[in-house]
Each structure stands twice: as C-alpha cells, then as structure tokens.
PDB file of C-alpha atoms in Angstrom:
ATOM      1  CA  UNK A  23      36.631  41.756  15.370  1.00  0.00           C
ATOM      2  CA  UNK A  24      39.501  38.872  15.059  1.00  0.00           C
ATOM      3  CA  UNK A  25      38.909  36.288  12.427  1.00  0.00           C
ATOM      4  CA  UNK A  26      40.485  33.888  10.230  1.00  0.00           C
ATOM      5  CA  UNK A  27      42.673  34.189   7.099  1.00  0.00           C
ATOM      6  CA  UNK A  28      39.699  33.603   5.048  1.00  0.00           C
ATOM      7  CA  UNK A  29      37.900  36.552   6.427  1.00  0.00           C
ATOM      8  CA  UNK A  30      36.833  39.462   3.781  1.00  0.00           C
ATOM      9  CA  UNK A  31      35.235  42.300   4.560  1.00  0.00           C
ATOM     10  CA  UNK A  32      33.602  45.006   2.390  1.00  0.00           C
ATOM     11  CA  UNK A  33      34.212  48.858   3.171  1.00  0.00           C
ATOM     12  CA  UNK A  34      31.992  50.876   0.807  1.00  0.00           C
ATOM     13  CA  UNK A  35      33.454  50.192  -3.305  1.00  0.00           C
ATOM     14  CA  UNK A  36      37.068  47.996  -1.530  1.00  0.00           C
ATOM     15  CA  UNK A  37      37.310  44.894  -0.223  1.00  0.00           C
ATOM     16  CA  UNK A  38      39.803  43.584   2.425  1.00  0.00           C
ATOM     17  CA  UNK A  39      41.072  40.280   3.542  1.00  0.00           C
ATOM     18  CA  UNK A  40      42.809  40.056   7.052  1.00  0.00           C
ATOM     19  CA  UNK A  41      46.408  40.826   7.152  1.00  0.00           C
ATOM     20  CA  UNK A  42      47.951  41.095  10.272  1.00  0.00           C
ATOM     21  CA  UNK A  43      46.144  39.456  13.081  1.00  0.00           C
ATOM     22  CA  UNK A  44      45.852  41.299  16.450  1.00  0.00           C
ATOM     23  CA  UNK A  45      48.010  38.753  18.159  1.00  0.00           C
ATOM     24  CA  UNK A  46      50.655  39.388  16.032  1.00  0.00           C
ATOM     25  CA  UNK A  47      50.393  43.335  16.014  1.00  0.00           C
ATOM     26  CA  UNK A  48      50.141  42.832  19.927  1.00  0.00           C
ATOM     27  CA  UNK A  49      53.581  41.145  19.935  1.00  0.00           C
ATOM     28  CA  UNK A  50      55.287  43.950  17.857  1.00  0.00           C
ATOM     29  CA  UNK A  51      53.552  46.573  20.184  1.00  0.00           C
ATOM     30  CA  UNK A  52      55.228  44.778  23.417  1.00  0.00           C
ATOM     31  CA  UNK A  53      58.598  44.651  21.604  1.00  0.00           C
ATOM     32  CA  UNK A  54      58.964  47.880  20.661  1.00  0.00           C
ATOM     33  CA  UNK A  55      57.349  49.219  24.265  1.00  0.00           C
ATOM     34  CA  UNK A  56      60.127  46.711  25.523  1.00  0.00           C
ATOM     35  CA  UNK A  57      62.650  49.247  23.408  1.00  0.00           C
ATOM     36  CA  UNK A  58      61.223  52.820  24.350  1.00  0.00           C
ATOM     37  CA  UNK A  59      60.939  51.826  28.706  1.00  0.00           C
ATOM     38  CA  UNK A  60      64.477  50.705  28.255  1.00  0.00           C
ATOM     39  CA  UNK A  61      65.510  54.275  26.474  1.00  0.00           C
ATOM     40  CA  UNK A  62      63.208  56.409  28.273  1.00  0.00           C
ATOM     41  CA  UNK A  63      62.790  55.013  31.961  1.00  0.00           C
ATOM     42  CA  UNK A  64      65.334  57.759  33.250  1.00  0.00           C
ATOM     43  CA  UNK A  65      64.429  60.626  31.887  1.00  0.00           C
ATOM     44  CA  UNK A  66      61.675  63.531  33.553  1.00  0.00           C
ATOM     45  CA  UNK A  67      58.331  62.304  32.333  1.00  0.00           C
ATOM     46  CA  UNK A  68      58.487  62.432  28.425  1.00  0.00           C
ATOM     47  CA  UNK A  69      55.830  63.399  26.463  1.00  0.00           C
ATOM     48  CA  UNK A  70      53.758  61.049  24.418  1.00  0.00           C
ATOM     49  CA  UNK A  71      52.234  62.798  21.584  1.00  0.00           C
ATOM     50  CA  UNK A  72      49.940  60.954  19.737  1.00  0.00           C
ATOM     51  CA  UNK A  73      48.493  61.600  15.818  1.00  0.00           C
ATOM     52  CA  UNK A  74      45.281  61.574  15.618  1.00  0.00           C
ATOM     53  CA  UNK A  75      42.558  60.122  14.314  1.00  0.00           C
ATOM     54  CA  UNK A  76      44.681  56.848  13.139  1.00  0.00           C
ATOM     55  CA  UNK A  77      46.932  56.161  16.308  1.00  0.00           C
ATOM     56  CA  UNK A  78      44.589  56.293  19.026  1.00  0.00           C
ATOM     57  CA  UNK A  79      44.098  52.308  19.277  1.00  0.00           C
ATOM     58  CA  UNK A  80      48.268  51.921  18.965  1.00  0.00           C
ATOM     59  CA  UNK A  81      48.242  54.620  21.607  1.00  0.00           C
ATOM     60  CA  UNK A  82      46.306  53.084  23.715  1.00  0.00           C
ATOM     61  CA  UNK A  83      47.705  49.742  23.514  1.00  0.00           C
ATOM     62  CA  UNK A  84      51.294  51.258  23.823  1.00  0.00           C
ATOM     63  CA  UNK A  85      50.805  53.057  26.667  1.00  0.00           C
ATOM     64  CA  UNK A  86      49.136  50.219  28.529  1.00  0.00           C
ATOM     65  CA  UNK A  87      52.928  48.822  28.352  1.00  0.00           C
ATOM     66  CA  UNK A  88      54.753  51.948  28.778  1.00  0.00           C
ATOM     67  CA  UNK A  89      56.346  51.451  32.860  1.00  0.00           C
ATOM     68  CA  UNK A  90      57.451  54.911  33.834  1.00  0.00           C
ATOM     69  CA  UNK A  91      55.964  58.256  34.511  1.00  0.00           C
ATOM     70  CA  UNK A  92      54.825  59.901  30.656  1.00  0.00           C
ATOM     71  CA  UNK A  93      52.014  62.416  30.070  1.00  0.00           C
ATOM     72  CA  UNK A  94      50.046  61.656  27.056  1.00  0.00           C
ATOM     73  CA  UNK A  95      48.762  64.519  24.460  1.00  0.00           C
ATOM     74  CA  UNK A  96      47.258  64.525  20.983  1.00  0.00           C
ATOM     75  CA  UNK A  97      47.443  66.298  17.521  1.00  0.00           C
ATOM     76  CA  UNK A  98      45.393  66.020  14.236  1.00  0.00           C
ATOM     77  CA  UNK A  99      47.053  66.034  11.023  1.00  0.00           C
ATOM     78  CA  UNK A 100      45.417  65.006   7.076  1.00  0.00           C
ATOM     79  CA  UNK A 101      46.843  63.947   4.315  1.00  0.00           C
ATOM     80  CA  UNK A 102      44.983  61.394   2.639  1.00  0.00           C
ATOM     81  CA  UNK A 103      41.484  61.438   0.737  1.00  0.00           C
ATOM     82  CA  UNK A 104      40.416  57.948  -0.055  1.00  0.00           C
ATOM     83  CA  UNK A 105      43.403  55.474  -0.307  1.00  0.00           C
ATOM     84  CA  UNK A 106      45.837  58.065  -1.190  1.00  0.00           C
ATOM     85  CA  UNK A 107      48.307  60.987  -0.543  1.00  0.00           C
ATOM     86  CA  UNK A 108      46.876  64.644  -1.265  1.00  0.00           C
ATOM     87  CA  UNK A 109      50.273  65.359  -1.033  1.00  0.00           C
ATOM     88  CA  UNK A 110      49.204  68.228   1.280  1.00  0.00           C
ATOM     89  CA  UNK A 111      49.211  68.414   4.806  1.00  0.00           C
ATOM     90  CA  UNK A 112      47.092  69.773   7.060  1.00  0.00           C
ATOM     91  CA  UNK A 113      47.123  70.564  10.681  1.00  0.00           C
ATOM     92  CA  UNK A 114      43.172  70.070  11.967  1.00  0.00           C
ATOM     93  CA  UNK A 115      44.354  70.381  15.819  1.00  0.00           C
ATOM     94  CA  UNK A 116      47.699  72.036  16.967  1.00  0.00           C
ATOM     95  CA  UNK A 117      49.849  71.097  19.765  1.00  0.00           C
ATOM     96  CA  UNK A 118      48.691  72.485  23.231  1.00  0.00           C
ATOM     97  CA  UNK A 119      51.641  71.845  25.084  1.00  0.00           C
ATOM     98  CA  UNK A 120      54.817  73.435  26.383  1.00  0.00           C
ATOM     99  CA  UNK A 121      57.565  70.882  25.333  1.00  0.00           C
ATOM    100  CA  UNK A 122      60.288  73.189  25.589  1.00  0.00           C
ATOM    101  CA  UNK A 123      63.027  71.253  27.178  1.00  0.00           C
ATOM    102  CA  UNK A 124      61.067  67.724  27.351  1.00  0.00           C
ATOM    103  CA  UNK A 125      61.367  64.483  25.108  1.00  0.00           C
ATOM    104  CA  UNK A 126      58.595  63.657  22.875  1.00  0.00           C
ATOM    105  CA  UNK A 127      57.515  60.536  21.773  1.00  0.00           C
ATOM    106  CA  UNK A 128      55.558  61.116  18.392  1.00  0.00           C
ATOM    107  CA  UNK A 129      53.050  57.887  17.526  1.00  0.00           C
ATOM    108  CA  UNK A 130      51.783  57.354  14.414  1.00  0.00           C
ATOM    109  CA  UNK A 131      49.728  55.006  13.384  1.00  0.00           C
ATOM    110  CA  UNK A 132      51.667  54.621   9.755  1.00  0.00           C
ATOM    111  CA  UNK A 133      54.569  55.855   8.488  1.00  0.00           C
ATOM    112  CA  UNK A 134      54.468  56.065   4.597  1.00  0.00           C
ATOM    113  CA  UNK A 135      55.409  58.370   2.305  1.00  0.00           C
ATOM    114  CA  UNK A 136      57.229  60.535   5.208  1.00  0.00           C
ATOM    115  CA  UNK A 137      55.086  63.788   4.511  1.00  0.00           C
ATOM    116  CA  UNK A 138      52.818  64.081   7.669  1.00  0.00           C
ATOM    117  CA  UNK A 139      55.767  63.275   9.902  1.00  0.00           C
ATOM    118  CA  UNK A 140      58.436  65.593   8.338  1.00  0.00           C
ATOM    119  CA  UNK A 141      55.572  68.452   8.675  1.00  0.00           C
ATOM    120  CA  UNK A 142      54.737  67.852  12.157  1.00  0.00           C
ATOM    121  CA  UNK A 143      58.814  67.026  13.057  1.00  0.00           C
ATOM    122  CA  UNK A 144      59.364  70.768  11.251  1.00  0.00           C
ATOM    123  CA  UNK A 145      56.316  72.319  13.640  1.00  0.00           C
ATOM    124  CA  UNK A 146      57.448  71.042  17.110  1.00  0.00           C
ATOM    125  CA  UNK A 147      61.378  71.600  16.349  1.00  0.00           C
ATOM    126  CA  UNK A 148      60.196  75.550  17.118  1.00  0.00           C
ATOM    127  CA  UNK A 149      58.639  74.678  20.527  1.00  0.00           C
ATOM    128  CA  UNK A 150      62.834  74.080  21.627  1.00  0.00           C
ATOM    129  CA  UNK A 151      62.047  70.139  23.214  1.00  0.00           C
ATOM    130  CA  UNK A 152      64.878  68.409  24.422  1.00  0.00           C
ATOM    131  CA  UNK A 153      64.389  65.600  22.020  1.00  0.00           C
ATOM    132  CA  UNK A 154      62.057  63.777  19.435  1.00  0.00           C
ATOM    133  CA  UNK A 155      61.745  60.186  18.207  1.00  0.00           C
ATOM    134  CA  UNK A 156      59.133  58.668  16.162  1.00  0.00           C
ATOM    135  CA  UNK A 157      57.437  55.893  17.244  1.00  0.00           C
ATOM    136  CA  UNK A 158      55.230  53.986  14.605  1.00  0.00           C
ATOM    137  CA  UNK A 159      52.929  50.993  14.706  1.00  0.00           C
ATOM    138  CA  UNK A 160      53.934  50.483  10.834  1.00  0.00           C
ATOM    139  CA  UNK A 161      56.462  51.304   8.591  1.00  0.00           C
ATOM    140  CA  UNK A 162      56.457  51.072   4.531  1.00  0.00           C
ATOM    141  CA  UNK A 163      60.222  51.315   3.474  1.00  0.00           C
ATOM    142  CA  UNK A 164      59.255  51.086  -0.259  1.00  0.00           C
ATOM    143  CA  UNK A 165      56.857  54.310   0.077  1.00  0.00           C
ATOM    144  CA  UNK A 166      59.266  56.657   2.440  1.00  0.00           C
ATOM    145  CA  UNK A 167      60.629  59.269   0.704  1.00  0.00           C
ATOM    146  CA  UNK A 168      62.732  61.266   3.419  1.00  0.00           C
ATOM    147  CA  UNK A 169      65.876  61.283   5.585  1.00  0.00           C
ATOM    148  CA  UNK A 170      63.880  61.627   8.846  1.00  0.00           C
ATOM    149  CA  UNK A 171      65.165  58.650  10.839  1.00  0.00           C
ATOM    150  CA  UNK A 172      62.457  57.148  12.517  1.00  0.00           C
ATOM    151  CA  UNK A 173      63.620  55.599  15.476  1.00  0.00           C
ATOM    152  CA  UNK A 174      60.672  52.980  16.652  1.00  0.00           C
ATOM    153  CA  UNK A 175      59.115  50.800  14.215  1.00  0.00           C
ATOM    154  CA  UNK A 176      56.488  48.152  15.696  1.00  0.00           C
ATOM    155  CA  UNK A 177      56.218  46.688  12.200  1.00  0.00           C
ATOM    156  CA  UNK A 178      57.559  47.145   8.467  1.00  0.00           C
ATOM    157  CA  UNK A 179      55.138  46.439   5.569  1.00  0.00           C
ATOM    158  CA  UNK A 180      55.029  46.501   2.070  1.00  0.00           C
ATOM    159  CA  UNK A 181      53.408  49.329   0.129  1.00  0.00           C
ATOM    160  CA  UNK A 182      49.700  47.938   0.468  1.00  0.00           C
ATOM    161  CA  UNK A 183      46.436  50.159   1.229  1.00  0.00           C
ATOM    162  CA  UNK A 184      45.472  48.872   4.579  1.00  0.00           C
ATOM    163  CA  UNK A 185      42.976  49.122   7.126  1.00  0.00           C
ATOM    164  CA  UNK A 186      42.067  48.380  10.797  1.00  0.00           C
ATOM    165  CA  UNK A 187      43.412  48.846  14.275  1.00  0.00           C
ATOM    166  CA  UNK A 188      42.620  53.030  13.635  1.00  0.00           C
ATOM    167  CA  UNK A 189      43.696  53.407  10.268  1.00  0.00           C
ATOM    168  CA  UNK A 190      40.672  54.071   8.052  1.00  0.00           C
ATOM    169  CA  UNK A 191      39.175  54.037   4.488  1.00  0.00           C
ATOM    170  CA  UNK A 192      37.370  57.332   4.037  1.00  0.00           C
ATOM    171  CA  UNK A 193      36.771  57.158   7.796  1.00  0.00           C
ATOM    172  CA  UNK A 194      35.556  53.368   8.218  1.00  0.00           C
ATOM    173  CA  UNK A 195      37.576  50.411   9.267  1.00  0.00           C
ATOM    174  CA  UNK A 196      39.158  52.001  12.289  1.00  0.00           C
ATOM    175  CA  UNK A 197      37.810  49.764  14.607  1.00  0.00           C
ATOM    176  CA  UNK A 198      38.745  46.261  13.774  1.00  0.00           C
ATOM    177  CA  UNK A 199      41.211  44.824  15.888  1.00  0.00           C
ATOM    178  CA  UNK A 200      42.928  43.218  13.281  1.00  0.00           C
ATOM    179  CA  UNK A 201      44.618  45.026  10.011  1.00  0.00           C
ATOM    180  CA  UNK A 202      43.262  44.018   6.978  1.00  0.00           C
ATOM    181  CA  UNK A 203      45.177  44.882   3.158  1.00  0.00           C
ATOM    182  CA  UNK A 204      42.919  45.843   0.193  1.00  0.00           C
ATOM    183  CA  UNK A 205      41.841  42.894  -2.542  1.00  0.00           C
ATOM    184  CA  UNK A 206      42.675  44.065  -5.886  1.00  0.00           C
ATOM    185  CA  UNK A 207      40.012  42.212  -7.769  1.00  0.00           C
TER     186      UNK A 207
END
C-alpha cells in the first residue's frame, strides 16, 4: 500500500506514519544496482545470497535490475524480538551452497547494530569464497557498532524502529510497499 505523508497505520500496541515512500526506496534500489552491475558484470556468475525473512522484497526488487548472469540463494538469521536486539543470533536456515571460490553478494534488508552481519560474514568466511560484499537496502550509522565495511548501501537512516518493504514488527508490516518509522506518542 503507497499513501500520503499523513498516512498512520496501527501494528498491534505501535503506531507508524509513512517514512520513506516506495518511489523513493525504488530510486536508491536502481542506484545502488547501477553500482554492483558496474563491479560485478565481469566476473563468473556471483552469488546473491539473500537474508531472510526481511530482504526478500529488496531482493526481489534488486535483482529485477541486476544485468548479468547471478544465481540467487537464501539464509535465515534472528536477532530481534519485538523492536529490539536480543543481542543473540541465531541461524534458523544455513547456507546450502558451495561458494568456495565464487563472489557473494550478501542482502540485507537492514544493517543496524552490525551483529547479524558480522555472524553470518564469520560463517561463510569458512566456505573459502572468492569474495564478499554486503549489500543493504538500509543503513543506521548511529546504531553500527563494528569494523565490517559494508560496501553497498541503498539508503542511510537514522536510528528509528521501522517497518515495511519486509522488515517487520513481531512479524507484521512486511508487506507494505512503503517504509513506515514508529510514532512515539
């Protein structure tokens, strides 16, 4: 659903006004597509490995504007119960690939505190791949807390609890096409 600035919405006990409008996450996602064709059109088809459940609607609308040979492949990480960090994280479904000697494109939906991605950066560094980069639909500089450099950023945002476009509140939200940020009433 795409609406106006004035648009709230009410997820269980939160409530979220619109953010960042599709058309504007769109442009980001073209830009930074733009970035990864020109750095990966030459090499022998990367990987894409998406993190599930929160980047499958970036993934999707990345890949629709990725222009050379990739194979696509998922994981399932958690770290968050309600609107924040457990601090913990767990891996729900491992990787299933060989990438031993291939570049891998991680997407994540959000890049926050830095947790999730260090862990799963730590996990496929074992599997010997020729290379991996990060790319994110979002980025919170004020929440990171590691030296992981990550490489692809559609978007940087402040350190607001936000919604839509696959991330979730205690599994809703994920399918609004626009990102909403929570109210603090």
């Amino acid at each position: 659903m795409s609406c106006c600035s004035s648009k709230k919405i009410t997820l269980n006990d939160k409530t979220f006004e619109i953010f960042i409008p599709y058309e504007k996450l769109n442009d980001a996602i073209v830009s930074l597509a733009d970035r990864i064709n020109e750095d990966y059109r030459d090499k022998k088809v990367p990987l894409f490995l998406g993190v599930l459940n929160g980047s499958f609607m970036f993934m999707s609308e990345l890949m629709q504007k990725i222009d050379f040979p990739c194979e696509v492949s998922f994981v399932k990480l958690a770290s968050y119960q309600g609107t924040a960090s457990t601090g913990t994280v767990t891996e729900l479904i491992g990787l299933k690939d060989n990438i031993r000697g291939r570049h891998v494109i991680v997407v994540e939906d959000i890049v926050d505190t830095g947790e999730s991605i260090e862990h799963l950066l730590r996990s496929l560094s074992g599997h010997e791949p020729a290379s991996v980069e990060v790319a994110t639909m979002l980025f919170k500089p004020e929440s990171y807390k590691k030296e992981l450099a990550i490489k692809y950023r559609a978007m940087e945002i402040p350190n607001d609890f936000i919604i839509g476009f696959g991330l979730d509140y205690d599994q809703l939200g994920r399918n609004l096409k626009d990102i909403y940020k929570i109210v603090n009433e």
